[in-house]
CSV table of C-alpha atoms in Angstrom, one decimal:
chain,number,residue,atom,x,y,z
T,1,MET,CA,38.1,7.7,4.0
T,2,GLU,CA,39.0,5.9,7.2
T,3,THR,CA,38.4,2.2,6.3
T,4,TYR,CA,38.2,-0.7,8.8
T,5,ILE,CA,38.6,-4.2,7.4
T,6,ILE,CA,37.3,-7.1,9.6
T,7,ASN,CA,39.7,-10.1,9.1
T,8,LEU,CA,40.4,-13.2,11.2
T,9,GLU,CA,44.1,-13.3,12.0
T,10,LYS,CA,44.4,-16.8,10.6
T,11,ASP,CA,42.8,-15.8,7.2
T,12,THR,CA,46.0,-14.5,5.7
T,13,ASP,CA,44.8,-15.3,2.1
T,14,ARG,CA,41.8,-13.0,2.6
T,15,LYS,CA,44.0,-10.2,4.1
T,16,GLU,CA,46.3,-10.4,1.1
T,17,TYR,CA,43.3,-10.4,-1.3
T,18,ILE,CA,41.6,-7.4,0.2
T,19,SER,CA,44.9,-5.5,0.6
T,20,THR,CA,45.6,-5.9,-3.1
T,21,LEU,CA,42.1,-5.0,-4.1
T,22,LEU,CA,42.0,-1.8,-2.1
T,23,SER,CA,45.6,-0.7,-2.9
T,24,ASN,CA,44.2,0.4,-6.3
T,25,TYR,CA,42.2,3.1,-4.7
T,26,PRO,CA,44.0,5.9,-2.8
T,27,CYS,CA,40.7,7.0,-1.3
T,28,PHE,CA,40.9,4.3,1.3
T,29,HIS,CA,42.9,4.7,4.5
T,30,LEU,CA,43.2,1.0,5.6
T,31,ASN,CA,43.0,-0.3,9.2
T,32,PHE,CA,42.8,-4.0,9.8
T,33,ILE,CA,40.7,-5.2,12.7
T,34,ASN,CA,41.3,-8.7,14.2
T,35,ALA,CA,37.9,-10.3,14.0
T,36,VAL,CA,36.4,-12.1,17.0
T,37,ASN,CA,36.3,-15.8,16.2
T,38,GLY,CA,33.2,-16.7,18.3
T,39,LYS,CA,33.7,-20.4,17.4
T,40,GLU,CA,37.0,-20.5,19.4
T,41,LYS,CA,35.9,-18.4,22.4
T,42,PRO,CA,34.9,-20.0,25.7
T,43,SER,CA,31.1,-19.8,26.1
T,44,ASN,CA,31.3,-18.0,29.4
T,45,GLU,CA,33.3,-15.2,27.7
T,46,LEU,CA,30.7,-14.8,25.0
T,47,GLN,CA,27.9,-14.8,27.6
T,48,HIS,CA,29.7,-12.0,29.4
T,49,LYS,CA,30.0,-9.9,26.2
T,50,PHE,CA,26.7,-10.7,24.5
T,51,ASN,CA,23.1,-11.0,25.9
T,52,ASN,CA,21.7,-14.2,24.4
T,53,ILE,CA,18.6,-14.0,26.6
T,54,LYS,CA,17.5,-10.8,24.8
T,55,ALA,CA,18.6,-12.3,21.5
T,56,PHE,CA,16.3,-15.3,22.1
T,57,LYS,CA,13.4,-12.9,22.7
T,58,ARG,CA,14.1,-11.1,19.5
T,59,TYR,CA,14.9,-14.0,17.2
T,60,GLY,CA,13.2,-17.0,18.8
T,61,ARG,CA,16.6,-18.7,19.2
T,62,GLU,CA,20.0,-17.9,20.7
T,63,CYS,CA,22.6,-16.4,18.4
T,64,SER,CA,25.4,-18.8,17.4
T,65,PRO,CA,29.0,-18.2,18.6
T,66,ALA,CA,29.8,-17.2,15.0
T,67,GLU,CA,27.1,-14.6,14.9
T,68,ILE,CA,28.2,-13.3,18.3
T,69,GLY,CA,31.7,-13.0,17.1
T,70,CYS,CA,30.6,-11.1,14.0
T,71,THR,CA,28.6,-8.6,16.1
T,72,LEU,CA,31.4,-8.1,18.6
T,73,SER,CA,33.8,-7.5,15.7
T,74,HIS,CA,31.6,-4.7,14.3
T,75,TYR,CA,31.0,-3.2,17.7
T,76,SER,CA,34.8,-3.0,18.4
T,77,ILE,CA,35.0,-0.6,15.4
T,78,TYR,CA,32.1,1.5,16.7
T,79,GLU,CA,34.1,1.8,20.0
T,80,LYS,CA,37.2,2.9,18.1
T,81,LEU,CA,35.2,5.7,16.4
T,82,ILE,CA,34.1,7.0,19.7
T,83,PHE,CA,37.4,6.7,21.5
T,84,TYR,CA,39.4,8.3,18.8
T,85,LYS,CA,36.7,10.8,17.9
T,86,ILE,CA,36.6,9.7,14.3
T,87,PRO,CA,33.5,11.3,12.7
T,88,TYR,CA,32.7,8.4,10.3
T,89,ALA,CA,34.3,5.4,8.7
T,90,LEU,CA,33.8,2.7,6.1
T,91,ILE,CA,33.5,-0.9,7.4
T,92,LEU,CA,34.3,-3.7,5.1
T,93,GLU,CA,34.6,-7.5,5.5
T,94,ASP,CA,37.5,-9.2,3.8
T,95,ASP,CA,35.7,-11.0,1.0
T,96,ILE,CA,34.2,-8.1,-0.9
T,97,GLU,CA,34.4,-7.0,-4.5
T,98,PHE,CA,33.4,-3.9,-6.4
T,99,ILE,CA,30.8,-4.6,-9.0
T,100,ARG,CA,29.9,-1.2,-10.4
T,101,GLY,CA,31.9,0.5,-13.2
T,102,GLY,CA,34.8,-0.7,-15.2
T,103,GLY,CA,37.7,1.1,-13.6
T,104,GLY,CA,39.1,2.5,-10.5
T,105,ARG,CA,38.0,6.1,-11.3
T,106,ASP,CA,34.4,5.1,-10.9
T,107,VAL,CA,34.8,3.5,-7.5
T,108,GLN,CA,37.0,6.3,-6.3
T,109,ASN,CA,34.7,9.0,-7.5
T,110,ILE,CA,31.8,7.3,-5.7
T,111,ILE,CA,33.7,7.1,-2.4
T,112,TYR,CA,34.8,10.7,-2.7
T,113,GLN,CA,31.2,11.8,-3.2
T,114,LEU,CA,30.0,9.7,-0.3
T,115,ASP,CA,32.7,11.1,1.9
T,116,LYS,CA,31.7,14.6,1.1
T,117,HIS,CA,28.0,13.8,1.6
T,118,ILE,CA,28.3,12.1,5.0
T,119,LYS,CA,30.7,14.7,6.3
T,120,GLY,CA,27.7,17.2,6.3
T,121,ILE,CA,25.3,14.8,8.2
T,122,LYS,CA,24.8,15.3,11.9
T,123,GLU,CA,22.0,12.8,12.4
T,124,PRO,CA,22.9,9.2,13.3
T,125,THR,CA,23.3,7.6,9.9
T,126,ILE,CA,24.5,4.4,8.2
T,127,ILE,CA,24.9,4.1,4.4
T,128,LEU,CA,25.0,0.6,3.0
T,129,LEU,CA,27.2,0.0,0.0
T,130,SER,CA,25.8,-3.6,-0.4
T,131,GLY,CA,22.6,-4.8,-2.1
T,132,ALA,CA,20.0,-7.1,-0.8
T,133,TYR,CA,17.6,-4.4,0.4
T,134,THR,CA,14.1,-3.0,-0.2
T,135,TYR,CA,13.3,0.7,-0.1
T,136,PHE,CA,10.4,3.1,-0.1
T,137,TYR,CA,12.0,5.9,-2.1
T,138,SER,CA,15.3,7.2,-3.3
T,139,LYS,CA,16.9,10.6,-3.7
T,140,LYS,CA,19.9,11.9,-5.8
T,141,VAL,CA,22.3,13.7,-3.4
T,142,SER,CA,25.2,14.4,-5.8
T,143,PRO,CA,25.9,13.9,-9.5
T,144,ASP,CA,26.7,10.2,-9.2
T,145,ILE,CA,25.1,9.3,-5.8
T,146,THR,CA,21.5,8.2,-5.3
T,147,LEU,CA,20.6,7.0,-1.8
T,148,ALA,CA,17.6,4.8,-1.0
T,149,ASN,CA,15.7,5.0,2.2
T,150,VAL,CA,16.0,1.4,3.4
T,151,HIS,CA,13.0,-0.6,4.6
T,152,GLY,CA,14.5,-4.1,4.9
T,153,ALA,CA,18.0,-5.3,4.4
T,154,THR,CA,20.5,-8.1,5.1
T,155,LEU,CA,24.3,-8.3,5.0
T,156,ALA,CA,26.8,-6.2,6.8
T,157,HIS,CA,29.9,-6.6,4.6
T,158,SER,CA,30.2,-2.9,3.5
T,159,TYR,CA,28.7,0.2,5.0
T,160,ILE,CA,29.6,3.7,6.2
T,161,ILE,CA,28.7,4.6,9.8
T,162,ASN,CA,29.0,8.0,11.6
T,163,VAL,CA,30.1,8.4,15.2
T,164,GLN,CA,26.6,9.5,16.2
T,165,ALA,CA,25.2,6.1,15.1
T,166,ALA,CA,28.1,4.3,16.8
T,167,GLN,CA,27.3,6.1,20.1
T,168,ILE,CA,23.7,4.9,20.0
T,169,LEU,CA,24.6,1.3,19.2
T,170,THR,CA,27.3,1.0,21.8
T,171,SER,CA,24.9,2.3,24.5
T,172,LYS,CA,23.1,-1.0,24.1
T,173,GLN,CA,25.5,-3.0,26.3
T,174,PRO,CA,26.0,-5.8,26.1
T,175,PRO,CA,24.8,-6.2,22.5
T,176,TYR,CA,22.1,-8.8,21.7
T,177,THR,CA,21.5,-8.4,18.0
T,178,GLN,CA,23.0,-9.7,14.8
T,179,ALA,CA,25.4,-7.4,13.0
T,180,ASP,CA,23.0,-7.1,10.0
T,181,ASP,CA,19.8,-6.5,12.0
T,182,TRP,CA,19.2,-3.2,10.2
T,183,LYS,CA,15.6,-3.1,11.3
T,184,PHE,CA,16.7,-3.0,14.9
T,185,ILE,CA,19.3,-0.4,14.0
T,186,SER,CA,16.6,1.8,12.4
T,187,GLN,CA,14.4,1.3,15.4
T,188,CYS,CA,17.1,2.8,17.5
T,189,GLY,CA,16.7,6.1,15.7
T,190,ILE,CA,19.5,5.6,13.2
T,191,LYS,CA,18.8,6.5,9.5
T,192,VAL,CA,19.7,3.5,7.3
T,193,LYS,CA,20.3,4.5,3.7
T,194,ALA,CA,21.8,2.5,0.8
T,195,LEU,CA,23.7,3.3,-2.4
T,196,LEU,CA,21.5,2.8,-5.4
T,197,PRO,CA,22.6,0.9,-7.4
T,198,HIS,CA,24.9,-0.8,-4.9
T,199,LEU,CA,28.7,-0.9,-5.2
T,200,VAL,CA,29.9,-3.9,-3.2
T,201,ASP,CA,29.2,-7.6,-3.2
T,202,GLN,CA,30.7,-10.6,-1.6
T,203,ASN,CA,33.2,-12.3,-3.9
T,204,ARG,CA,31.4,-15.7,-3.9
T,205,ASN,CA,33.5,-17.0,-6.8
T,206,LYS,CA,36.7,-16.7,-4.8
T,207,PHE,CA,35.5,-17.3,-1.3
T,208,ASP,CA,33.0,-19.9,0.0
T,209,ILE,CA,31.0,-17.8,2.5
T,210,THR,CA,29.5,-20.9,4.0
T,211,GLN,CA,33.0,-21.6,5.3
T,212,SER,CA,33.4,-18.1,6.8
T,213,ASN,CA,33.7,-17.4,10.6
T,214,ILE,CA,30.1,-16.0,10.7
T,215,TRP,CA,27.9,-17.8,8.2
T,216,GLU,CA,25.6,-20.5,9.3
T,217,GLU,CA,22.3,-21.6,7.7
T,218,THR,CA,20.5,-20.7,11.0
T,219,HIS,CA,21.4,-17.1,10.4
T,220,ARG,CA,18.4,-16.9,8.0
T,221,PHE,CA,15.9,-17.9,10.8
T,222,ARG,CA,14.2,-15.3,12.9
T,223,LYS,CA,11.1,-15.6,15.1
T,224,LEU,CA,7.7,-15.7,13.4
T,225,THR,CA,5.8,-12.7,14.9
T,226,LEU,CA,3.0,-10.5,13.6
T,227,SER,CA,5.5,-7.7,13.2
T,228,ASN,CA,7.9,-9.9,11.2
T,229,ILE,CA,5.0,-11.2,9.0
T,230,SER,CA,4.0,-7.6,8.4
T,231,GLU,CA,7.6,-6.7,7.4
T,232,SER,CA,7.7,-9.6,5.1
T,233,VAL,CA,4.5,-8.6,3.3
T,234,ILE,CA,5.8,-5.0,2.9
T,235,ASN,CA,9.1,-6.3,1.5
T,236,LYS,CA,7.3,-8.4,-1.0
T,237,LEU,CA,5.1,-5.5,-2.1
T,238,LEU,CA,8.2,-3.3,-2.5
T,239,SER,CA,9.9,-6.0,-4.5
T,240,PHE,CA,6.8,-6.3,-6.7
T,241,ILE,CA,6.9,-2.6,-7.6
T,242,GLY,CA,10.6,-2.7,-8.3
T,243,ASN,CA,11.9,-1.2,-5.1
T,244,LYS,CA,14.4,-3.9,-4.4
T,245,GLU,CA,18.1,-3.9,-5.0
T,246,GLN,CA,19.5,-7.4,-5.5
T,247,GLY,CA,22.7,-8.4,-3.8
């Protein structure tokens, strides 16, 4: 599967780590993408590429330079899928780890089955490989693959996206949402599904995500609206009945 890894050019240790990790699995065709370091970009350049006025309306605050850089990094991959006519790809950030199964065969088998599954999908679709989501229902789509229909989710460190979804997202120019705003993405008409149980986590033992180019405590904060309150209540109910995947 075509695999795009988002990595800051200065983070050579992370590049070495993820290269070593993924070299164990021939199912991945690796492509490194130089991440946009929003913290080092001039503010006028970020304003040209990202609509923080609309972001303020959505989140009740402007997105930080780090969040903007994260979004622009992901969008640069969407544009590559469209330009090179790549039907779908796996997007990974450089601090992930596989948490399911005890050997490479398990991970590789899951990726092969996901590859086969998404190949037959024509609707705009994203499949999260991460956890930290709630869902209404799930469905087994192959011997080892169960996909959940996502209601709410966070994190954008590992997911498969098809070109149909990429076309929809890049039509929203300039972008104005956070990379892991899966609710916005689903509202755009994109089906957001997730692997159940999930396959990928961030390697928090090796990397301090609070020191990453994108993480800031304010990332958790979003505007308090009736819609968001309703979403929160539904998420709590889904968690209560066990329809939550930790991550």
